[in-house]
Short mmCIF file of C-alpha atoms in Angstrom, two decimals:
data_model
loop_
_atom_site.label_atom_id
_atom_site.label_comp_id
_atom_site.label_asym_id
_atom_site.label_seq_id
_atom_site.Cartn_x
_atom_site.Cartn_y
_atom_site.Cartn_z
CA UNK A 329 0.00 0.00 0.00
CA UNK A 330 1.33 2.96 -1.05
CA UNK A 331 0.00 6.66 -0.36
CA UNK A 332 1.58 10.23 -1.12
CA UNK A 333 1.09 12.91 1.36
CA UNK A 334 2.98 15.59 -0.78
CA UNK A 335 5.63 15.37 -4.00
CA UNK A 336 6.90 18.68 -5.08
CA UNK A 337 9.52 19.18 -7.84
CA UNK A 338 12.07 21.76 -8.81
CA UNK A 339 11.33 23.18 -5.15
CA UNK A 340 13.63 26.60 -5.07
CA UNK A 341 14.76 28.09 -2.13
CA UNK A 342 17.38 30.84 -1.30
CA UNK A 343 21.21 30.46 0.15
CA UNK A 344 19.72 30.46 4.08
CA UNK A 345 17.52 27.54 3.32
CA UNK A 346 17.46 24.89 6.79
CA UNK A 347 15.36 22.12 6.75
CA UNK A 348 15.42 20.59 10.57
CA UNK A 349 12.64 18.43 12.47
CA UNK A 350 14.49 16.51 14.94
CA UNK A 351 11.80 13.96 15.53
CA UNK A 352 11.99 13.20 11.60
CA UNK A 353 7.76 12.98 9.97
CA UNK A 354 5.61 10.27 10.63
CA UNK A 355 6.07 8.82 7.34
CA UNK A 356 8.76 8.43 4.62
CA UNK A 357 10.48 11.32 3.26
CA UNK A 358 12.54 10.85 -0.32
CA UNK A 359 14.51 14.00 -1.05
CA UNK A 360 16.52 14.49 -4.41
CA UNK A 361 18.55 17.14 -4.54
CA UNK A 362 19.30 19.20 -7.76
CA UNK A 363 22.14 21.17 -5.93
CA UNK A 364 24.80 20.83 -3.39
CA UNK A 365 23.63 20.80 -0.25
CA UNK A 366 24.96 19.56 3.51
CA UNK A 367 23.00 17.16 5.52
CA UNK A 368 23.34 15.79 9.03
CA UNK A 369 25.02 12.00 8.56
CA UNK A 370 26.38 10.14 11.53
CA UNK A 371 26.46 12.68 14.08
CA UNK A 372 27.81 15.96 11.87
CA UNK A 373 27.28 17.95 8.98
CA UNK A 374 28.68 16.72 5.76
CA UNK A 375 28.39 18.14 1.98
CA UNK A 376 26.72 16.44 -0.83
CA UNK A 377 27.14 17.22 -4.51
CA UNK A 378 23.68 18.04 -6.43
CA UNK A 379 21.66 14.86 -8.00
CA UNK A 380 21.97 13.06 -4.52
CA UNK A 381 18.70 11.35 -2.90
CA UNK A 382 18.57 10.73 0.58
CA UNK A 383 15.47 8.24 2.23
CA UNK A 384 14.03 9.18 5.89
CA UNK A 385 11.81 6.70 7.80
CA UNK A 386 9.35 7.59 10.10
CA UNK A 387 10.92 9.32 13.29
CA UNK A 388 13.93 9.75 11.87
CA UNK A 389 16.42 12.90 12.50
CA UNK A 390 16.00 15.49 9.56
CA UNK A 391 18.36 18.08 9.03
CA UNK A 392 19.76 19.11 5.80
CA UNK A 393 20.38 22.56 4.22
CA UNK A 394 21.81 25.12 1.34
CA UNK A 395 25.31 25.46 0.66
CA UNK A 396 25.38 27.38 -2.62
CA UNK A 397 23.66 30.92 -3.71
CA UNK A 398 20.34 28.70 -3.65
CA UNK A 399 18.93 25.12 -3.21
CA UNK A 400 16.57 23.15 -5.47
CA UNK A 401 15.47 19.48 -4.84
CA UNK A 402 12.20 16.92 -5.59
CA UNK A 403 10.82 15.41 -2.90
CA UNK A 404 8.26 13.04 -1.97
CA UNK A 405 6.56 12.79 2.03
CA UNK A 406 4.75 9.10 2.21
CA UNK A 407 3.32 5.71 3.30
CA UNK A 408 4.28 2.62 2.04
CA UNK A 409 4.45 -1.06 3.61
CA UNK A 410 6.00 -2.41 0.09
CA UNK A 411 8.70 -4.27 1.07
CA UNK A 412 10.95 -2.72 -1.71
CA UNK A 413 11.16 0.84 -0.11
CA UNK A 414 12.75 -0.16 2.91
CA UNK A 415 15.43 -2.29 0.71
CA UNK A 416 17.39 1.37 0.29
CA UNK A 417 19.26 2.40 3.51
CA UNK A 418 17.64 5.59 4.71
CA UNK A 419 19.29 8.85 6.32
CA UNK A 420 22.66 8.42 3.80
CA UNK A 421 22.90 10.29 0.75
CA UNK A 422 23.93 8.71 -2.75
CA UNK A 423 24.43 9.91 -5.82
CA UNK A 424 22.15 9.03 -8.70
CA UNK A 425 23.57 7.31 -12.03
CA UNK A 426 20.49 8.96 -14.15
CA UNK A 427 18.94 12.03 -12.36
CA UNK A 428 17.08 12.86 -15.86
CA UNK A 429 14.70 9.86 -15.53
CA UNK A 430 14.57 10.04 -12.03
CA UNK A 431 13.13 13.71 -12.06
CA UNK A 432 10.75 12.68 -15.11
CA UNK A 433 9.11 10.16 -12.59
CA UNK A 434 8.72 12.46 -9.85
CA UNK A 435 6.81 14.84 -12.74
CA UNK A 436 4.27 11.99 -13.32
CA UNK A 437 4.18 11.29 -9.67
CA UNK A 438 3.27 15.35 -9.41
CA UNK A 439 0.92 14.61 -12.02
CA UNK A 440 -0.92 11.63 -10.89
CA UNK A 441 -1.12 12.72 -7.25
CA UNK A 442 -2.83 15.91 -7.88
CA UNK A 443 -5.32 14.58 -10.61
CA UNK A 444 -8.51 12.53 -9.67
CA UNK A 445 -8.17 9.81 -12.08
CA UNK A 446 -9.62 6.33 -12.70
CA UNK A 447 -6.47 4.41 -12.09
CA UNK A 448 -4.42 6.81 -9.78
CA UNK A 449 -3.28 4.62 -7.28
CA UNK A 450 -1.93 1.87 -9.76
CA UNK A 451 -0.26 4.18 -11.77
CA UNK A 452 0.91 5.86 -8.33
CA UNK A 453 2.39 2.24 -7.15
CA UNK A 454 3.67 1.73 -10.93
CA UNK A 455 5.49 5.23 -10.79
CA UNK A 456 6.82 4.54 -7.14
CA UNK A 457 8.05 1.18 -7.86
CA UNK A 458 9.92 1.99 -11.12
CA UNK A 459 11.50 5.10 -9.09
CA UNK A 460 12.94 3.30 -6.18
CA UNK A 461 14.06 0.14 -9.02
CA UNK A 462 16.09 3.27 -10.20
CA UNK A 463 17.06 4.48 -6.81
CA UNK A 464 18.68 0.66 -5.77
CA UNK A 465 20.20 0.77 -8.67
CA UNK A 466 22.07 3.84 -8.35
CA UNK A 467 23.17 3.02 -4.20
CA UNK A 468 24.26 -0.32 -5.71
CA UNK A 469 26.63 1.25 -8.88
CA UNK A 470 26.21 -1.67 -10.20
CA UNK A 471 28.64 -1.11 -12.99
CA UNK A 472 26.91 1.79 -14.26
CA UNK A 473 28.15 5.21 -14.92
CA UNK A 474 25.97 8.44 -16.39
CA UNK A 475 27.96 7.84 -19.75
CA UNK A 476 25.85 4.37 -19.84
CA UNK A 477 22.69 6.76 -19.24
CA UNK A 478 23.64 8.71 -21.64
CA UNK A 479 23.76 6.05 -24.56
CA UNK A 480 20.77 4.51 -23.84
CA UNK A 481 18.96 7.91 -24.08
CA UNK A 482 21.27 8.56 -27.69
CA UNK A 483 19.54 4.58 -28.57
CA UNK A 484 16.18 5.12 -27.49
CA UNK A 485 16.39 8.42 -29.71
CA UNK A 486 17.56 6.49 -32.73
CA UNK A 487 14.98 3.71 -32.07
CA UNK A 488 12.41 6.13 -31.61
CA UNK A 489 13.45 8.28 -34.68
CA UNK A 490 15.51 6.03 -37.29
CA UNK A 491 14.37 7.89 -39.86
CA UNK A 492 16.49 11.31 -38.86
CA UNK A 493 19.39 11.89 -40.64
CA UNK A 494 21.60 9.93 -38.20
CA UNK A 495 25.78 10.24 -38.31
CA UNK A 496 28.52 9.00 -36.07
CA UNK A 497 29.73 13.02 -35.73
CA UNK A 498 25.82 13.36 -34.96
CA UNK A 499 25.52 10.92 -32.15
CA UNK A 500 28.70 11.76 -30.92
CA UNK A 501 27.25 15.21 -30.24
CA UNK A 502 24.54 13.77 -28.79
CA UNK A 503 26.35 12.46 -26.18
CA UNK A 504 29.28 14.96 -25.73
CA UNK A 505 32.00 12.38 -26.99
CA UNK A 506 34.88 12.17 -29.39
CA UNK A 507 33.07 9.99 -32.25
CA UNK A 508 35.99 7.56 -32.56
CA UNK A 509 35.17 6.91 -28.72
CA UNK A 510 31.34 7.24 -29.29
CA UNK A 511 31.65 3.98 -31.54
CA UNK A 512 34.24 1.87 -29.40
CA UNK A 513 31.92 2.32 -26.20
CA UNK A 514 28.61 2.02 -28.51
CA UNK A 515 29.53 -1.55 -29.71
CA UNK A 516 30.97 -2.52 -26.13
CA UNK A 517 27.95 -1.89 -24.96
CA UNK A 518 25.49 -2.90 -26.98
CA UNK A 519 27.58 -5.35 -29.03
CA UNK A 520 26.62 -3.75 -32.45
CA UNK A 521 27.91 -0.34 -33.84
CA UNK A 522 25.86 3.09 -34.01
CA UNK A 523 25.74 2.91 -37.72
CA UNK A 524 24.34 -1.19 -37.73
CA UNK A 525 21.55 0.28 -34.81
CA UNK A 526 20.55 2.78 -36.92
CA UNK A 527 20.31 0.47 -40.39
CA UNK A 528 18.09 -1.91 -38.46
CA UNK A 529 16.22 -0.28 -36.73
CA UNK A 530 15.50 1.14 -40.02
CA UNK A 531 14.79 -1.73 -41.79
CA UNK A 532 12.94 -2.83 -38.94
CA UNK A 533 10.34 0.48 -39.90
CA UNK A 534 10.80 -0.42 -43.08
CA UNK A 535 9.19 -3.33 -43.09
CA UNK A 536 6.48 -2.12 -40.50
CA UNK A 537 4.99 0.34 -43.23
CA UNK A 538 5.47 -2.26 -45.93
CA UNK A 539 3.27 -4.93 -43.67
CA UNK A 540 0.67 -1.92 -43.90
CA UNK A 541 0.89 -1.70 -47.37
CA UNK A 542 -0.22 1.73 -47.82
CA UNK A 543 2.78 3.44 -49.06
CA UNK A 544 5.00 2.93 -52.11
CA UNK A 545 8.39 1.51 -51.95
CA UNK A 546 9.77 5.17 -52.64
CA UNK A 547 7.53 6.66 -49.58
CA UNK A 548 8.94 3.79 -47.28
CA UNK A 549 12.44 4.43 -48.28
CA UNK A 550 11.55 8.15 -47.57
CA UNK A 551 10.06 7.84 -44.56
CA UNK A 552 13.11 5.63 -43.27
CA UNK A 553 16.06 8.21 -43.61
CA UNK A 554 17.08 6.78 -46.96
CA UNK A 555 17.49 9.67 -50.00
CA UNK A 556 18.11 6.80 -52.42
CA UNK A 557 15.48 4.45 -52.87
CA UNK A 558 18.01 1.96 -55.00
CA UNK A 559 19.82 2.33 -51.78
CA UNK A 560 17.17 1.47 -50.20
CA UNK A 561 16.54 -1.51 -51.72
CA UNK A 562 19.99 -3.25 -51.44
CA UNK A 563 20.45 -2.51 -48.11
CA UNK A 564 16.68 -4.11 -46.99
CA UNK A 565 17.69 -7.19 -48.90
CA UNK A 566 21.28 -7.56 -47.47
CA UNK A 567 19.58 -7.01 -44.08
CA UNK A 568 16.34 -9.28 -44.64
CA UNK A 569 17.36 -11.41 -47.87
CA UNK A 570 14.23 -9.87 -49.79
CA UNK A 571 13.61 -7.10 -51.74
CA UNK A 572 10.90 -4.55 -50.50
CA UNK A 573 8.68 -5.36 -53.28
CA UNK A 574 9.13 -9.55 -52.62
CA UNK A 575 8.94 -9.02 -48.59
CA UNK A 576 5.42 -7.10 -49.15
CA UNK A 577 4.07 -9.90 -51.65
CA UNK A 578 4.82 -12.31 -48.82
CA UNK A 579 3.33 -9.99 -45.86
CA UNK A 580 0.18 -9.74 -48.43
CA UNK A 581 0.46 -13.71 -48.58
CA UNK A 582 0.93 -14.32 -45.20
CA UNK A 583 -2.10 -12.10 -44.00
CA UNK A 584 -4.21 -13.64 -46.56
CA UNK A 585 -3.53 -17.10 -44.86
CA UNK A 586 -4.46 -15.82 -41.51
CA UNK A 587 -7.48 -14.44 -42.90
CA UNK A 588 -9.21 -17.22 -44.89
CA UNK A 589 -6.91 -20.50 -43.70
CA UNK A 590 -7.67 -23.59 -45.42
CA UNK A 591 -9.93 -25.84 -43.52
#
């Protein structure tokens, strides 16, 4: 059971900001900072770079404040009995590995909680869940770094958008890398290189639209980043060993079967 009091993000306060209840809340506190800030940890005050998160149970000492011109942070003040929040260890700061997604899931969380909506509390425990999932795996660092964060975002782009004039000097700007090291560190993690992603997950929408059958063979090769439909062409048959034209007759075929099978 899971149930928000109050989740705030990109809270702003001045240089003289002091948050102290000695007695801690009643409840669960999750604060993620966006700036440096010092908080009280094993009996003194100690400084914590920004894109920390620190966990308070219930009763727990509180005390953490600015230590810059100003202080942002999210922060969520909740009940839960799911066995998974008390898995984090509470009153230590840690620093996150991917503070980006962790933000856009308190934003939904801010969302949810102040909407009346037919499945709020699901898509509360859903949100919740997937945040502290990304939380563990942060205090564990288990062989991830922000760099990893960083290509998965520059993949889910290209997945998401194959059709965009993708280059290796592109993606490496994407991700603030040399491009020779953007393609070593692409295939070691991923075991494929940037340029084979992008080809198949081209092909791949390639032959999405062609299932559909709606477009011609120069639209499709349009549509999928290709300027050259001959181009095209060869590289969806080295890929899927059919041409465009062949791999729709079979589609066609194939649908036909599904539709009226022989009894």
């Amino acid at each position: 059971m899971n149930h928000i009091h109050y989740v705030g993000s990109d809270a702003a306060h001045d240089s003289n900001f002091v948050f102290d209840i000695p007695q801690g809340h009643h409840c669960w506190l999750l604060v993620i900072t966006k700036t440096p800030a010092q908080f009280w940890v094993n009996g003194e005050l100690q400084k914590y770079p920004s894109q920390s998160a620190v966990l308070y149970r219930a009763h727990q000492k509180i005390y953490y404040k600015a230590c810059a011109d100003k202080y942002v942070n999210d922060w969520i003040r909740f009940e839960s009995d799911e066995p998974y929040i008390s898995n984090l260890p509470s009153g230590i700061p840690f620093s996150l590995d991917d503070p980006d997604y962790c933000h856009k899931l308190i934003e939904l969380l801010v969302i949810e909680h102040h909407f009346n909506r037919d499945y709020k509390k699901s898509s509360i425990d859903c949100l919740l869940r997937t945040l502290f999932n990304k939380l563990l795996e942060s205090y564990c660092h288990d062989g991830f770094t922000t760099q990893y964060y960083d290509l998965l975002r520059l993949r889910a782009a290209i997945q998401n958008s194959p059709g965009d004039h993708w280059t290796v000097p592109k993606m490496a700007e994407y991700v603030r890398i040399s491009p020779g090291y953007l393609q070593t560190i692409y295939k070691k993690t991923f075991g494929i290189s940037c340029m084979e992603d992008v080809i198949n997950c081209r092909i791949r929408l390639a032959k999405e639209y062609l299932f559909q059958g709606s477009r011609t063979i120069h639209e499709v090769a349009d549509r999928c980043g290709y300027q050259n439909v001959e181009h095209f062409c060869r590289q969806f048959k080295q890929v899927t060993g059919f041409s465009p034209r062949n791999f729709r007759l079979q589609a066609s075929h194939s649908e036909q079967v599904r539709e009226h099978p022989v009894i």
